[in-house]
């Protein structure tokens, strides 16, 4: 199976900060990478697919980049509603796998 | 409106069986890829099973041989039959619709989840 490793596992940031989350795959997954946002007690929501394409309705302060094994999710200016846990997920292999998550907390 | 509603969770003893249901509305499950994803308490997301539009199924190694995904077109629902349950199967189980986005698959519609607790 392809292992997905996110860093950091958690971070504290203030409203307005620029936040970057990293996701690394155990082998090349080309650009077959999605990002999800999950708020406490809620189901995850698709945020970004195919590495860098925003799902409908997602604010432009979110962006994604990368290819091969290294990917990043960036929030350009953190807003109160962005405090959540973020997961990367690979669709390169038919056995889909997620990263362990990055919790973004209020400083 | 596209919607997924799970049911069937509960408390079950180790070694027992449970069947989860996922009722879909706004689209046909028979024409879609449908999946189950679980989340143990305080943990991350783990993909469990998928049923493709053609009927082929795939399961994660952690549940292979114990869990079976199926669907009923007349009910427009997807099911997860879980047998030989273990403590480590305790989790919220989400039903998710998988959509082709450009060249890859993504979970773009999720249900609210149903809790399964395996404990004696």
GROMACS .gro file of N, CA and C in nm, chain A residues 1 30-34 36 38 41-46 49-51 53 55-56 87 89 91 94-101, chain B residues 33 35 37 39 43-47 49-50 52 58-61 64 94 98 101-108 110-113:
model
  186
    1UNK      N    1   0.084  -0.120   0.000
    1UNK     CA    2   0.000   0.000   0.000
    1UNK      C    3   0.087   0.126   0.000
   30UNK      N    4   0.229   1.073  -0.897
   30UNK     CA    5   0.204   1.174  -1.000
   30UNK      C    6   0.130   1.291  -0.937
   31UNK      N    7   0.012   1.325  -0.987
   31UNK     CA    8  -0.069   1.433  -0.928
   31UNK      C    9  -0.202   1.380  -0.873
   32UNK      N   10  -0.205   1.250  -0.838
   32UNK     CA   11  -0.327   1.186  -0.792
   32UNK      C   12  -0.348   1.210  -0.642
   33UNK      N   13  -0.369   1.338  -0.607
   33UNK     CA   14  -0.371   1.376  -0.467
   33UNK      C   15  -0.489   1.467  -0.440
   34UNK      N   16  -0.564   1.433  -0.335
   34UNK     CA   17  -0.678   1.514  -0.293
   34UNK      C   18  -0.658   1.562  -0.149
   36UNK      N   19  -0.884   1.705   0.203
   36UNK     CA   20  -1.013   1.714   0.268
   36UNK      C   21  -1.001   1.798   0.394
   38UNK      N   22  -1.195   1.854   0.770
   38UNK     CA   23  -1.293   1.797   0.861
   38UNK      C   24  -1.301   1.882   0.987
   41UNK      N   25  -1.684   1.669   1.482
   41UNK     CA   26  -1.818   1.612   1.481
   41UNK      C   27  -1.884   1.610   1.345
   42UNK      N   28  -1.812   1.648   1.241
   42UNK     CA   29  -1.869   1.654   1.106
   42UNK      C   30  -1.797   1.558   1.013
   43UNK      N   31  -1.862   1.527   0.902
   43UNK     CA   32  -1.799   1.446   0.799
   43UNK      C   33  -1.693   1.529   0.725
   44UNK      N   34  -1.593   1.465   0.671
   44UNK     CA   35  -1.495   1.538   0.588
   44UNK      C   36  -1.563   1.599   0.466
   45UNK      N   37  -1.498   1.700   0.411
   45UNK     CA   38  -1.544   1.762   0.287
   45UNK      C   39  -1.427   1.772   0.192
   46UNK      N   40  -1.454   1.747   0.065
   46UNK     CA   41  -1.350   1.759  -0.037
   46UNK      C   42  -1.314   1.905  -0.055
   49UNK      N   43  -0.887   1.873  -0.536
   49UNK     CA   44  -0.862   1.745  -0.604
   49UNK      C   45  -0.759   1.763  -0.714
   50UNK      N   46  -0.701   1.653  -0.754
   50UNK     CA   47  -0.596   1.655  -0.856
   50UNK      C   48  -0.487   1.756  -0.821
   51UNK      N   49  -0.446   1.753  -0.697
   51UNK     CA   50  -0.335   1.834  -0.643
   51UNK      C   51  -0.367   1.981  -0.624
   53UNK      N   52  -0.675   2.168  -0.790
   53UNK     CA   53  -0.804   2.220  -0.834
   53UNK      C   54  -0.901   2.230  -0.717
   55UNK      N   55  -1.236   2.244  -0.519
   55UNK     CA   56  -1.374   2.197  -0.530
   55UNK      C   57  -1.466   2.320  -0.534
   56UNK      N   58  -1.582   2.305  -0.598
   56UNK     CA   59  -1.677   2.416  -0.605
   56UNK      C   60  -1.707   2.474  -0.469
   87UNK      N   61  -0.676   1.645   0.573
   87UNK     CA   62  -0.624   1.515   0.533
   87UNK      C   63  -0.588   1.515   0.385
   89UNK      N   64  -0.506   1.254   0.055
   89UNK     CA   65  -0.551   1.121   0.014
   89UNK      C   66  -0.503   1.094  -0.127
   91UNK      N   67  -0.515   0.883  -0.486
   91UNK     CA   68  -0.601   0.802  -0.572
   91UNK      C   69  -0.519   0.737  -0.684
   94UNK      N   70  -0.543   0.175  -0.651
   94UNK     CA   71  -0.684   0.142  -0.627
   94UNK      C   72  -0.712   0.122  -0.478
   95UNK      N   73  -0.608   0.099  -0.399
   95UNK     CA   74  -0.623   0.092  -0.253
   95UNK      C   75  -0.596   0.232  -0.199
   96UNK      N   76  -0.703   0.310  -0.194
   96UNK     CA   77  -0.689   0.450  -0.154
   96UNK      C   78  -0.640   0.462  -0.010
   97UNK      N   79  -0.554   0.560   0.015
   97UNK     CA   80  -0.503   0.581   0.150
   97UNK      C   81  -0.500   0.729   0.183
   98UNK      N   82  -0.516   0.758   0.314
   98UNK     CA   83  -0.516   0.893   0.365
   98UNK      C   84  -0.391   0.918   0.448
   99UNK      N   85  -0.354   1.045   0.457
   99UNK     CA   86  -0.256   1.084   0.555
   99UNK      C   87  -0.320   1.081   0.693
  100UNK      N   88  -0.238   1.098   0.796
  100UNK     CA   89  -0.287   1.085   0.933
  100UNK      C   90  -0.360   1.210   0.982
  101UNK      N   91  -0.351   1.317   0.904
  101UNK     CA   92  -0.422   1.440   0.939
  101UNK      C   93  -0.332   1.545   1.001
  140UNK      N   94  -1.951   0.503  -0.828
  140UNK     CA   95  -1.864   0.432  -0.736
  140UNK      C   96  -1.907   0.474  -0.595
  142UNK      N   97  -1.840   0.409  -0.165
  142UNK     CA   98  -1.735   0.361  -0.076
  142UNK      C   99  -1.775   0.378   0.070
  144UNK      N  100  -1.577   0.467   0.437
  144UNK     CA  101  -1.455   0.517   0.501
  144UNK      C  102  -1.483   0.521   0.651
  146UNK      N  103  -1.349   0.603   1.072
  146UNK     CA  104  -1.264   0.687   1.155
  146UNK      C  105  -1.277   0.642   1.300
  150UNK      N  106  -0.894   0.939   1.584
  150UNK     CA  107  -0.795   0.899   1.483
  150UNK      C  108  -0.830   0.956   1.345
  151UNK      N  109  -0.749   0.918   1.248
  151UNK     CA  110  -0.767   0.967   1.112
  151UNK      C  111  -0.862   0.881   1.031
  152UNK      N  112  -0.869   0.912   0.903
  152UNK     CA  113  -0.960   0.845   0.811
  152UNK      C  114  -0.894   0.721   0.752
  153UNK      N  115  -0.974   0.615   0.737
  153UNK     CA  116  -0.926   0.491   0.677
  153UNK      C  117  -1.029   0.443   0.575
  154UNK      N  118  -0.985   0.433   0.448
  154UNK     CA  119  -1.073   0.377   0.346
  154UNK      C  120  -1.096   0.228   0.375
  156UNK      N  121  -1.391   0.011   0.191
  156UNK     CA  122  -1.442  -0.069   0.080
  156UNK      C  123  -1.495   0.022  -0.030
  157UNK      N  124  -1.501  -0.033  -0.151
  157UNK     CA  125  -1.560   0.037  -0.265
  157UNK      C  126  -1.635  -0.064  -0.350
  159UNK      N  127  -1.771  -0.056  -0.743
  159UNK     CA  128  -1.767   0.020  -0.866
  159UNK      C  129  -1.902   0.010  -0.938
  165UNK      N  130  -1.391  -0.395  -0.386
  165UNK     CA  131  -1.253  -0.396  -0.336
  165UNK      C  132  -1.259  -0.361  -0.189
  166UNK      N  133  -1.173  -0.429  -0.108
  166UNK     CA  134  -1.172  -0.404   0.035
  166UNK      C  135  -1.030  -0.382   0.083
  167UNK      N  136  -1.015  -0.300   0.187
  167UNK     CA  137  -0.885  -0.281   0.250
  167UNK      C  138  -0.839  -0.413   0.312
  168UNK      N  139  -0.709  -0.431   0.320
  168UNK     CA  140  -0.655  -0.554   0.377
  168UNK      C  141  -0.705  -0.577   0.520
  171UNK      N  142  -1.056  -0.735   0.473
  171UNK     CA  143  -1.077  -0.835   0.368
  171UNK      C  144  -1.112  -0.970   0.429
  201UNK      N  145  -1.842   0.617   0.756
  201UNK     CA  146  -1.900   0.711   0.661
  201UNK      C  147  -1.922   0.641   0.527
  205UNK      N  148  -1.798   0.841  -0.471
  205UNK     CA  149  -1.669   0.867  -0.535
  205UNK      C  150  -1.695   0.918  -0.676
  208UNK      N  151  -1.281   1.307  -1.097
  208UNK     CA  152  -1.246   1.449  -1.110
  208UNK      C  153  -1.126   1.455  -1.204
  209UNK      N  154  -1.147   1.501  -1.326
  209UNK     CA  155  -1.042   1.496  -1.430
  209UNK      C  156  -1.000   1.351  -1.449
  210UNK      N  157  -0.884   1.316  -1.399
  210UNK     CA  158  -0.827   1.184  -1.423
  210UNK      C  159  -0.823   1.099  -1.296
  211UNK      N  160  -0.871   1.153  -1.182
  211UNK     CA  161  -0.860   1.074  -1.060
  211UNK      C  162  -0.992   1.072  -0.986
  212UNK      N  163  -1.000   0.982  -0.887
  212UNK     CA  164  -1.121   0.964  -0.809
  212UNK      C  165  -1.110   1.039  -0.677
  213UNK      N  166  -1.221   1.097  -0.634
  213UNK     CA  167  -1.224   1.170  -0.507
  213UNK      C  168  -1.358   1.145  -0.438
  214UNK      N  169  -1.354   1.146  -0.306
  214UNK     CA  170  -1.477   1.131  -0.227
  214UNK      C  171  -1.543   1.268  -0.219
  215UNK      N  172  -1.647   1.291  -0.298
  215UNK     CA  173  -1.700   1.427  -0.303
  215UNK      C  174  -1.832   1.446  -0.231
  217UNK      N  175  -2.037   1.297   0.118
  217UNK     CA  176  -2.025   1.213   0.238
  217UNK      C  177  -2.157   1.212   0.316
  218UNK      N  178  -2.184   1.101   0.381
  218UNK     CA  179  -2.294   1.096   0.475
  218UNK      C  180  -2.250   1.153   0.609
  219UNK      N  181  -2.341   1.150   0.705
  219UNK     CA  182  -2.311   1.206   0.837
  219UNK      C  183  -2.238   1.106   0.926
  220UNK      N  184  -2.237   0.980   0.887
  220UNK     CA  185  -2.166   0.877   0.963
  220UNK      C  186  -2.255   0.803   1.061
   0.00000   0.00000   0.00000
